[in-house]
Coordinates of C-alpha atoms and ligand atoms in Angstrom, one line a residue:
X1 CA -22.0 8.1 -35.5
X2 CA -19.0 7.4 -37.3
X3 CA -15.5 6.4 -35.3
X4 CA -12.5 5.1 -35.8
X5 CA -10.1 3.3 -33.3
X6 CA -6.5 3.6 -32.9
X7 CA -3.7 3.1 -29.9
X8 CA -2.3 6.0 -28.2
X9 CA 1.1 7.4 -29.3
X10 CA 3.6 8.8 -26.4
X11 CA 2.4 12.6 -28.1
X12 CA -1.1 11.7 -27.0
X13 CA -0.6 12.4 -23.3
X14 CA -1.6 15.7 -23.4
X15 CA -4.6 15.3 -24.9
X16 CA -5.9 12.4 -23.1
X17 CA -5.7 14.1 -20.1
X18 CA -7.7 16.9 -21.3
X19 CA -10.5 14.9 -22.0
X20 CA -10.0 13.0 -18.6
X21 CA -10.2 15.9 -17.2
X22 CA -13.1 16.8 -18.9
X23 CA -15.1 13.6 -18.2
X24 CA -13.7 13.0 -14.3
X25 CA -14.1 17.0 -13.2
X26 CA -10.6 17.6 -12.4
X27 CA -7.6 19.3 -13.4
X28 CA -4.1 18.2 -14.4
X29 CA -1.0 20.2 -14.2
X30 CA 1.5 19.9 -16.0
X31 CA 3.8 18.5 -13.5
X32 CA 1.3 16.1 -13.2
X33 CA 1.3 14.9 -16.6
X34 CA 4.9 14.5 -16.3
X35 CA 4.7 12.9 -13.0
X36 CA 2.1 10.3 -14.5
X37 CA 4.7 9.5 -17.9
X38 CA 6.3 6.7 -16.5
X39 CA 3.1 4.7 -16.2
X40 CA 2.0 5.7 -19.2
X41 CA 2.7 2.9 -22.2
X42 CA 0.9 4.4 -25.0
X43 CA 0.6 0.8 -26.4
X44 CA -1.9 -0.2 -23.7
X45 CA -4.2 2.9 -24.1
X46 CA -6.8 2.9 -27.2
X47 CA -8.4 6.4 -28.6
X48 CA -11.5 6.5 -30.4
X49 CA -11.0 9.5 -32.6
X50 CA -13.2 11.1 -35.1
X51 CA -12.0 10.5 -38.6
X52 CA -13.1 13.8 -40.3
X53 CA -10.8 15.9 -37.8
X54 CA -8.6 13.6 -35.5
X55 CA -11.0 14.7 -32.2
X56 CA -10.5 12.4 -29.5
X57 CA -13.6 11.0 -28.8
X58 CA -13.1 8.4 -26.2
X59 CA -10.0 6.3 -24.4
X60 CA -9.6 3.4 -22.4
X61 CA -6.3 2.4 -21.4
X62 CA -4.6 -0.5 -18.8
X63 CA -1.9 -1.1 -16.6
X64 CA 0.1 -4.0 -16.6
X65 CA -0.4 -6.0 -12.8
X66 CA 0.2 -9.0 -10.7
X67 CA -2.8 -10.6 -9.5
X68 CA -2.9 -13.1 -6.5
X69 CA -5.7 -15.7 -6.8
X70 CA -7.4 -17.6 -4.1
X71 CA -4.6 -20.0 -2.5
X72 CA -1.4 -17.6 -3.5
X73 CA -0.8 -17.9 -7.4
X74 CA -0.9 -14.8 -9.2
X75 CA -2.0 -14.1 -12.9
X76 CA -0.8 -11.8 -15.3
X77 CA -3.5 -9.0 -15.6
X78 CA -4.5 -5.4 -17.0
X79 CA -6.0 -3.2 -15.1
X80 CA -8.7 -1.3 -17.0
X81 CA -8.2 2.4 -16.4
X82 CA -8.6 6.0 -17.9
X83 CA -12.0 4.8 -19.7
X84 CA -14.2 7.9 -20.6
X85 CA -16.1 9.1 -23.8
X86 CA -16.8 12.7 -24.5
X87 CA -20.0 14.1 -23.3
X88 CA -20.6 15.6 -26.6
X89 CA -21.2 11.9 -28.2
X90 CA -22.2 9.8 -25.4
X91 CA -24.4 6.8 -26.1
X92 CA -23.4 6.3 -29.2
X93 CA -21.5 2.8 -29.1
X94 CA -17.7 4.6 -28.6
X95 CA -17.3 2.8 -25.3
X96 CA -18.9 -0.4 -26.6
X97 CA -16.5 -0.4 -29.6
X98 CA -13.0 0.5 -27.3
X99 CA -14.5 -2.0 -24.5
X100 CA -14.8 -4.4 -27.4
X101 CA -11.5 -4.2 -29.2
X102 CA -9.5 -3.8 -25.8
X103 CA -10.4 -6.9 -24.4
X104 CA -10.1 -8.9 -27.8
X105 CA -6.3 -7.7 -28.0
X106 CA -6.1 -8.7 -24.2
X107 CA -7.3 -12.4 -24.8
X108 CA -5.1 -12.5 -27.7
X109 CA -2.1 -11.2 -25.8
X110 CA -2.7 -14.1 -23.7
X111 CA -4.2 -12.3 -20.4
X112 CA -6.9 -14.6 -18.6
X113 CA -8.1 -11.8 -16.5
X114 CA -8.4 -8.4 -16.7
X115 CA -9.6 -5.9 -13.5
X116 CA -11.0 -2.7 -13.3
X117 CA -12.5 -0.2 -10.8
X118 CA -16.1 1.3 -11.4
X119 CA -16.9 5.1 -11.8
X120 CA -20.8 4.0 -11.7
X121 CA -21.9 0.0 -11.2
X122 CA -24.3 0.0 -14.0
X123 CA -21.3 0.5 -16.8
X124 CA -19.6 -3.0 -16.7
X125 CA -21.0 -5.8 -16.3
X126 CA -22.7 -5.9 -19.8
X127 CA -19.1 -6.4 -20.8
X128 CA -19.0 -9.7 -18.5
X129 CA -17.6 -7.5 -15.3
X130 CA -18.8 -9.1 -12.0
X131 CA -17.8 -7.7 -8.6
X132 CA -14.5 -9.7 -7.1
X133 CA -14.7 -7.9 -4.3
X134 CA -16.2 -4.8 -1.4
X135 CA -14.7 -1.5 -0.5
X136 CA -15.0 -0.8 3.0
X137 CA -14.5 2.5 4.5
X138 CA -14.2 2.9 7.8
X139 CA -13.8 5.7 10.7
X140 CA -12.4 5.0 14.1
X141 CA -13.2 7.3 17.1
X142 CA -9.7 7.0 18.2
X143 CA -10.4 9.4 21.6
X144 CA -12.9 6.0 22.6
X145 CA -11.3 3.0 20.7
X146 CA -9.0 0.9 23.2
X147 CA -7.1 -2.0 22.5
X148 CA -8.3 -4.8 24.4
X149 CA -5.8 -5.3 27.8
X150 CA -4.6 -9.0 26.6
X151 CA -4.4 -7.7 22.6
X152 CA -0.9 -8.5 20.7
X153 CA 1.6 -5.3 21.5
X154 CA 4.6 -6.5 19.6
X155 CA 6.4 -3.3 19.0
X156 CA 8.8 -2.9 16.3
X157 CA 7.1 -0.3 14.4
X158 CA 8.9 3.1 13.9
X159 CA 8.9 6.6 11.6
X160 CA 11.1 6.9 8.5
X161 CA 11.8 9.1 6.0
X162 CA 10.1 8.7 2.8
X163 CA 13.5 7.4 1.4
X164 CA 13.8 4.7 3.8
X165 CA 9.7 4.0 3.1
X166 CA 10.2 3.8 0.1
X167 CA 13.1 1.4 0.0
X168 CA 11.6 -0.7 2.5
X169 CA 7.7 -1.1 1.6
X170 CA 8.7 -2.7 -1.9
X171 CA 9.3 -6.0 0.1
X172 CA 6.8 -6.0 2.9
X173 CA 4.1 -5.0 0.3
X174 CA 5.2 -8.3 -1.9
X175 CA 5.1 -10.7 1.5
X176 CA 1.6 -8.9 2.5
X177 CA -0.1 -9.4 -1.6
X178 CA 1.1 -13.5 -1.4
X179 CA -1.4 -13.8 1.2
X180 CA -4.1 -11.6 0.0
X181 CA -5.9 -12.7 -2.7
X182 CA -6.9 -9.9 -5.6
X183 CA -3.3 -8.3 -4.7
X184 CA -2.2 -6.2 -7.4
X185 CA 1.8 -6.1 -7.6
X186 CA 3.5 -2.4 -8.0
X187 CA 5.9 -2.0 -10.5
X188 CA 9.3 0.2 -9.5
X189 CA 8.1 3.2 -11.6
X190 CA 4.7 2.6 -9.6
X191 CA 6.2 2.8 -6.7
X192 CA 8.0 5.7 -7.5
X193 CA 4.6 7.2 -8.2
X194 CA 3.1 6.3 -5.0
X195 CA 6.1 8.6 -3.3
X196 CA 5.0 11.4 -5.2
X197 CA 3.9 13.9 -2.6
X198 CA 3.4 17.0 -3.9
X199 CA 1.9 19.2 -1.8
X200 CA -1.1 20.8 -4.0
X201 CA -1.8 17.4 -4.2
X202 CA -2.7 16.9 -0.1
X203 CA -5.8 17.9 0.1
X204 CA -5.2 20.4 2.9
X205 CA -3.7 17.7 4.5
X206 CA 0.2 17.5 5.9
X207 CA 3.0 15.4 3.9
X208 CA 2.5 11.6 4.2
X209 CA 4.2 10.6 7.7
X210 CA 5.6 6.8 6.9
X211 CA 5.6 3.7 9.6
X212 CA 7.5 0.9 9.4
X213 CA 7.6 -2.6 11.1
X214 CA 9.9 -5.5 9.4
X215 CA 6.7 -7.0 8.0
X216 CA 4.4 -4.1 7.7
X217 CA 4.4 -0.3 6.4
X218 CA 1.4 2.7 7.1
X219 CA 1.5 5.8 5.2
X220 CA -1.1 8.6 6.3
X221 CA -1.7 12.5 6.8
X222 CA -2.9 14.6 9.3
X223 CA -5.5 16.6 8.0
X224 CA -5.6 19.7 10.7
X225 CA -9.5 20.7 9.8
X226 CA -11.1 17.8 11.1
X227 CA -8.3 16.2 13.7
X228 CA -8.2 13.2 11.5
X229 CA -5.6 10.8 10.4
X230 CA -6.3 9.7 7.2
X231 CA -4.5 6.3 6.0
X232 CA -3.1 6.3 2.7
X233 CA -1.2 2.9 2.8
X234 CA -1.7 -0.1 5.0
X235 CA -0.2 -3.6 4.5
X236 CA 0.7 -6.3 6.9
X237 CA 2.1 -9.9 5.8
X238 CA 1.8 -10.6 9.1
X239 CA -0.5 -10.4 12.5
X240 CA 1.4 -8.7 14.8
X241 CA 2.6 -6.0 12.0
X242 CA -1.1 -5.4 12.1
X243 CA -1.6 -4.6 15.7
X244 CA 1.8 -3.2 15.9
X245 CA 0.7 -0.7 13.5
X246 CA -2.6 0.3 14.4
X247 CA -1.3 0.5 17.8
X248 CA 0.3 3.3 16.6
X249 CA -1.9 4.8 14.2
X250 CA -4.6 4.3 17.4
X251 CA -2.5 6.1 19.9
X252 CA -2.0 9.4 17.7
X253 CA -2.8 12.2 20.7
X254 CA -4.4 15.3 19.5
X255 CA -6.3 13.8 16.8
X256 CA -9.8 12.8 16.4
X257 CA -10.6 10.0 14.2
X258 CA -8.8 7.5 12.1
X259 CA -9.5 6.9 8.8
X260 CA -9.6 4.2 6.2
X261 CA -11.1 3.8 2.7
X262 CA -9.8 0.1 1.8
X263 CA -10.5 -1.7 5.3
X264 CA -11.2 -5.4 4.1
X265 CA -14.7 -6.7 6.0
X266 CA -13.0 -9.6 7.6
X267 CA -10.0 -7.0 9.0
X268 CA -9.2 -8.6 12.7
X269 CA -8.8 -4.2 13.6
X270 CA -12.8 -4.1 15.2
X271 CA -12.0 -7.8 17.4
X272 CA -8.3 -5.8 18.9
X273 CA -10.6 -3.1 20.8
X274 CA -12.4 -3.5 23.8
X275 CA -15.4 -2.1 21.7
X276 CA -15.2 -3.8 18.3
X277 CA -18.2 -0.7 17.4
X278 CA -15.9 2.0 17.1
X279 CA -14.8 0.3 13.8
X280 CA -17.5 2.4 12.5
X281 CA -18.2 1.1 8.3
X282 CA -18.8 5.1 6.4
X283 CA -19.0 3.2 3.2
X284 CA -19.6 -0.2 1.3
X285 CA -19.3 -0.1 -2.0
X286 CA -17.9 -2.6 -5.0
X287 CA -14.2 -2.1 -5.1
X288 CA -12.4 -4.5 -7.9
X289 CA -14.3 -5.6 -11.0
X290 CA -13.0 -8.8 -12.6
X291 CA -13.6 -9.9 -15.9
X292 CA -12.4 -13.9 -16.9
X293 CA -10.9 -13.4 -20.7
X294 CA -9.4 -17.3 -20.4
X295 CA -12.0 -19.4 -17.9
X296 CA -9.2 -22.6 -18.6
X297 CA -6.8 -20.5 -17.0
X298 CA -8.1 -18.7 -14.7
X299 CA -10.1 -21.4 -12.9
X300 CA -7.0 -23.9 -12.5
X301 CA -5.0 -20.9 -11.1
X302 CA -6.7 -21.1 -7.5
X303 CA -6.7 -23.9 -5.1
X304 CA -10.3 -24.7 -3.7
X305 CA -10.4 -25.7 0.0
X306 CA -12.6 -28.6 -0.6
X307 CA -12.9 -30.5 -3.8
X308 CA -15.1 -29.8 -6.4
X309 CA -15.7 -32.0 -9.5
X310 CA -17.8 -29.8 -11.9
X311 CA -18.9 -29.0 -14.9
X312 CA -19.8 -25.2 -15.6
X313 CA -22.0 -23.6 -18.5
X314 CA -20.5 -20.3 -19.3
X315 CA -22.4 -17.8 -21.0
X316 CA -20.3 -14.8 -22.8
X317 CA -22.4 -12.4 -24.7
X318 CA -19.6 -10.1 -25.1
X319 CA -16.9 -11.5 -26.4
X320 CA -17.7 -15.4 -26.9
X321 CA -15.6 -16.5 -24.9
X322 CA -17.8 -18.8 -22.4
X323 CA -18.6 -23.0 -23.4
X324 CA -19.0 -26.0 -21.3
X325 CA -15.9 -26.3 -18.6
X326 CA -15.2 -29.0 -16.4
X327 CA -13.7 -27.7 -13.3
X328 CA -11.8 -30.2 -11.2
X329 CA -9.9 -28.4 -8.1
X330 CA -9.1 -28.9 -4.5
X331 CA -6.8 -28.0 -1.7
X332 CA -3.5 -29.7 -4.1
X333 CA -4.2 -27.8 -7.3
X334 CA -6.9 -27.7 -10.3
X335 CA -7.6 -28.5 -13.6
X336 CA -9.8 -26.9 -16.1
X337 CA -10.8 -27.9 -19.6
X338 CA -13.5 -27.3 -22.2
X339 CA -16.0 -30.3 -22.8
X340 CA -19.8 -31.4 -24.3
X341 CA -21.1 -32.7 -21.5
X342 CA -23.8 -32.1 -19.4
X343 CA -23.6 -28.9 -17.1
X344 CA -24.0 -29.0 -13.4
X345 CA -24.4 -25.1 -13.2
X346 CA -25.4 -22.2 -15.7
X347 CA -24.0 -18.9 -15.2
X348 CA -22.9 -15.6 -17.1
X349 CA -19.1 -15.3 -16.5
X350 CA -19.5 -11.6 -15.1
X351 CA -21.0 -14.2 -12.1
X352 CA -18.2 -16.8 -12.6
X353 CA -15.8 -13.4 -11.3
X354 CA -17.6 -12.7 -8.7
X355 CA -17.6 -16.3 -7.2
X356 CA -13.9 -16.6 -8.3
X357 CA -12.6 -14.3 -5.4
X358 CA -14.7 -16.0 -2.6
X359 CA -16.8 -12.9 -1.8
X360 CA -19.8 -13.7 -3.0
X361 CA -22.0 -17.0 -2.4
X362 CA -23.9 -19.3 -5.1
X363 CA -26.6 -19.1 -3.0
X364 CA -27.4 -15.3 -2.9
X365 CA -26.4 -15.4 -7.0
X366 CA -28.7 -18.4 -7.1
X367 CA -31.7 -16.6 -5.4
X368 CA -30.6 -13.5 -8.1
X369 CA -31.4 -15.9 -10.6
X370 CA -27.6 -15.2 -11.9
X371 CA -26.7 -19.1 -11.5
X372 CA -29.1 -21.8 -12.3
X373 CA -28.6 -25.9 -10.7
X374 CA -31.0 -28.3 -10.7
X375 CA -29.1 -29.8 -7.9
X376 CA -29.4 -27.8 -4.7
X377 CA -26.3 -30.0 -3.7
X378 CA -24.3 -27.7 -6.1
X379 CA -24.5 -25.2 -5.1
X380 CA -23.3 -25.9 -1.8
X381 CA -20.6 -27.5 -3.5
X382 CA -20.0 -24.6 -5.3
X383 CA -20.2 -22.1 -2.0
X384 CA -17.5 -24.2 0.0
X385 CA -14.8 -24.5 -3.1
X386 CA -14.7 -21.5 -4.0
X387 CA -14.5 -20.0 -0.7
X388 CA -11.4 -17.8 0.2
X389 CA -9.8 -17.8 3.7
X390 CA -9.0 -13.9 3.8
X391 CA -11.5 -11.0 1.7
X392 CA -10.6 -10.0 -1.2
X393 CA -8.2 -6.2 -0.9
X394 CA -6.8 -5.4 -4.2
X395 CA -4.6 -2.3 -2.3
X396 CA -3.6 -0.1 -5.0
X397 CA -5.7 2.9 -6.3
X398 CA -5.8 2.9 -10.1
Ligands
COA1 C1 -19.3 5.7 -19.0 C2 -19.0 6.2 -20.3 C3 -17.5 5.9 -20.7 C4 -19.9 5.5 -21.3 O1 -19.5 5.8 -22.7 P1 -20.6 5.7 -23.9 O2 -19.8 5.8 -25.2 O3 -21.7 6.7 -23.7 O4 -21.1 4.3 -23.8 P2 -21.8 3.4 -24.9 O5 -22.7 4.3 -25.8 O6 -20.8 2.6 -25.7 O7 -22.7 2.4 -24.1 C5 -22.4 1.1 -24.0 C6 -23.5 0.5 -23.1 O8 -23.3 0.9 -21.8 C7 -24.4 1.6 -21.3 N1 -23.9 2.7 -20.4 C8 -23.0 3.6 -20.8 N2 -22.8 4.4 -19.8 C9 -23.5 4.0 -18.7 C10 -23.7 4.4 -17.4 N3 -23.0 5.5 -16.9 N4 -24.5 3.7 -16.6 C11 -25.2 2.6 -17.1 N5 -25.1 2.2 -18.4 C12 -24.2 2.9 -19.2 C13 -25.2 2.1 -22.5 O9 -26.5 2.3 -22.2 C14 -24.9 1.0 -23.5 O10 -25.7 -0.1 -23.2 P3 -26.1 -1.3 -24.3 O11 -25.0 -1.3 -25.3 O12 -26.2 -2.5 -23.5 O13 -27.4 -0.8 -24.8 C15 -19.2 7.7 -20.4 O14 -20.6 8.0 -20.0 C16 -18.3 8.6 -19.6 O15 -17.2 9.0 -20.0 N6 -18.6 8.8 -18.3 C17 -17.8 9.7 -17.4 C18 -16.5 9.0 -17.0 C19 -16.7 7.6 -16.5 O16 -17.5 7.4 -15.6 N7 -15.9 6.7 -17.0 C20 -15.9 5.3 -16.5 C21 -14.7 5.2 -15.5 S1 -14.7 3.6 -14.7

């Protein structure tokens, strides 16, 4: 199969959303497409193209983000989006080749990490993907879940109009991601995006209804067919925003259930109710893929709560980017460099991500036979520095 590669012009939009649509099962309007063009910088996106006749064969395309790290740094990163190949000439290598040439101009451009989230979790992590971090959905009983008598009830939370939402959230969302590690930033135009509510576009639900507390903002529907409140946005930079709002969002009469699909594992929500069950988990499934184009970088971005003085082996069938790495890190800062000694650890870097967010353990990757030590002491020593103190949410569909 012959293909060629190119990048996207601003003309291509129309017909890379036809083959999206195509590959994903859905449809785009128009007023979709035009309601998508401010995100869209053709430079990012890459076409695979038959050269006999200019077909679009395949795309894969990124979005320019914010990431927080582990102790509240944040690294420059693309998030790896409108990937799909034409059923018609599937397995093939298309995807291979646009993985391949994507992530080489990303390490070039100087990006140390790039992100993505999965259709299927069998696609990525041949191209040195590893899991950063779990997708919890959850559904709350709200007729049975009470707040626990002695619970925070701060107040402060009240409706605005999705003007006032949208000038406020900006801020509260920026205070909320510098505590959350795997944060992605939104951009104004993303932003603007997010406002978007056009009603063939609700699902049979209402508009978005918008809550507000000075450090925390909730956007949801009410979706009439099942009595359920479905939330579309939730962040909190602080506690008591987070009772404050689900106080709220708990105490919604005439409706059944709450719903969440991005409720991180270690939310406090379950340990506010007199019956922590009714946080009822519907779903658990991988939610952001990571994949380390600069270890150097990337590894001296995050504080580690305990030191760690060690050197890594990095394997990187992909793209070559892997070596030897002494790792030297604590509570203060960290320090990363490329060396020939001898390693303390062996791993793939698809692994390396998914330790780098603190949601996975050495141990369980250990017993995977992902990470190799000869020193058991290492992998404790491994589990307890790169341990996070909150779950990883990265809070932006993309
Ligand atoms: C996923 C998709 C892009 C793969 O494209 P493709 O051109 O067929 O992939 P390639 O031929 O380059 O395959 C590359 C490798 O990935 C593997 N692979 C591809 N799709 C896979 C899948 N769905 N599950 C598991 N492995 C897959 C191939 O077997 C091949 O493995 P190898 O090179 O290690 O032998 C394509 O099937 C598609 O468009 N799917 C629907 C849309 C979608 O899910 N996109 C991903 C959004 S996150």
């Amino acid at each position: 199969m012959k293909f060629e590669i190119r990048h996207a012009l601003p003309d291509d939009l129309l017909a890379m959303s036809a083959a999206d649509s195509r590959a994903f099962g859905i449809t785009y309007t128009s007023t979709d497409i035009d309601d998508f063009r401010p995100l869209f910088d053709p430079d990012r996106y890459l076409l695979a193209y038959d050269p006999a006749d200019a077909t679009i064969l395949g795309v894969t395309g990124a979005f320019p983000f914010e990431i927080t790290v582990p102790g509240g740094a944040t690294l420059a990163t693309e998030g790896v989006t409108w990937v799909s190949v034409a059923a018609t000439h599937r397995r093939q290598g298309i995807l291979r080749g646009l993985m391949d040439r994507q992530h080489r101009e990303h390490a070039e451009q100087g990006v140390a990490l790039s992100v993505l989230t999965a259709s299927e979790g069998g696609i990525y992590g041949r191209f040195g993907y590893g899991q950063a971090s779990r997708q919890r959905e959850v559904r709350i009983d709200r007729r049975l879940a009470r707040m626990r008598a002695d619970a925070p009830n701060p107040g402060g939370v009240r409706y605005v109009d999705a003007e006032e939402a949208r000038a406020l959230a900006p801020d509260v969302h920026r205070r909320w991601a510098a505590v959350t590690p795997g944060a992605l930033s939104r951009s104004e135009p993303w932003w603007d995006h997010e406002f978007v509510d056009r009603a063939e576009r609700r699902g049979g639900g209402t508009e978005l209804f918008h809550l507000v507390h000075p450090d925390g903002y909730a956007s949801y529907r009410i979706h009439q067919s099942d009595r359920s409140c479905r939330v579309v946005d939730f962040f909190a930079a602080t506690e008591d925003a987070h009772a404050a709002l689900w106080r709220v969002l708990l105490g919604l009469d005439l409706t059944h259930t709450v719903t969440s699909e991005a409720c991180p594992l270690d939310d406090p929500l379950p340990w506010l109710l007199e019956d922590p069950r009714q946080v009822r988990t519907t779903d658990l499934a991988d939610g952001l893929w990571a994949r380390i184009l600069d270890v150097e970088r990337t590894l001296a971005a995050r504080r580690y709560p305990v030191d760690i003085d060690a050197v890594l082996d990095v394997a990187d069938p992909f793209l070559d980017l892997g070596g030897r790495f002494r790792l030297r890190g604590g509570p203060g800062g960290a320090s990363c460099e490329r060396v020939t000694s001898e390693p303390d650890a062996h791993l793939n870097i698809a692994t390396l991500a998914m330790l780098y967010f603190g949601s996975h353990r050495a141990h369980a990757m250990a017993r995977a036979g992902l990470l190799a030590a000869d020193d058991p002491a290492v992998l404790a020593a491994l589990d307890s520095a790169f341990a996070a103190d909150r779950e990883v949410r990265h809070g932006t569909h993309f």
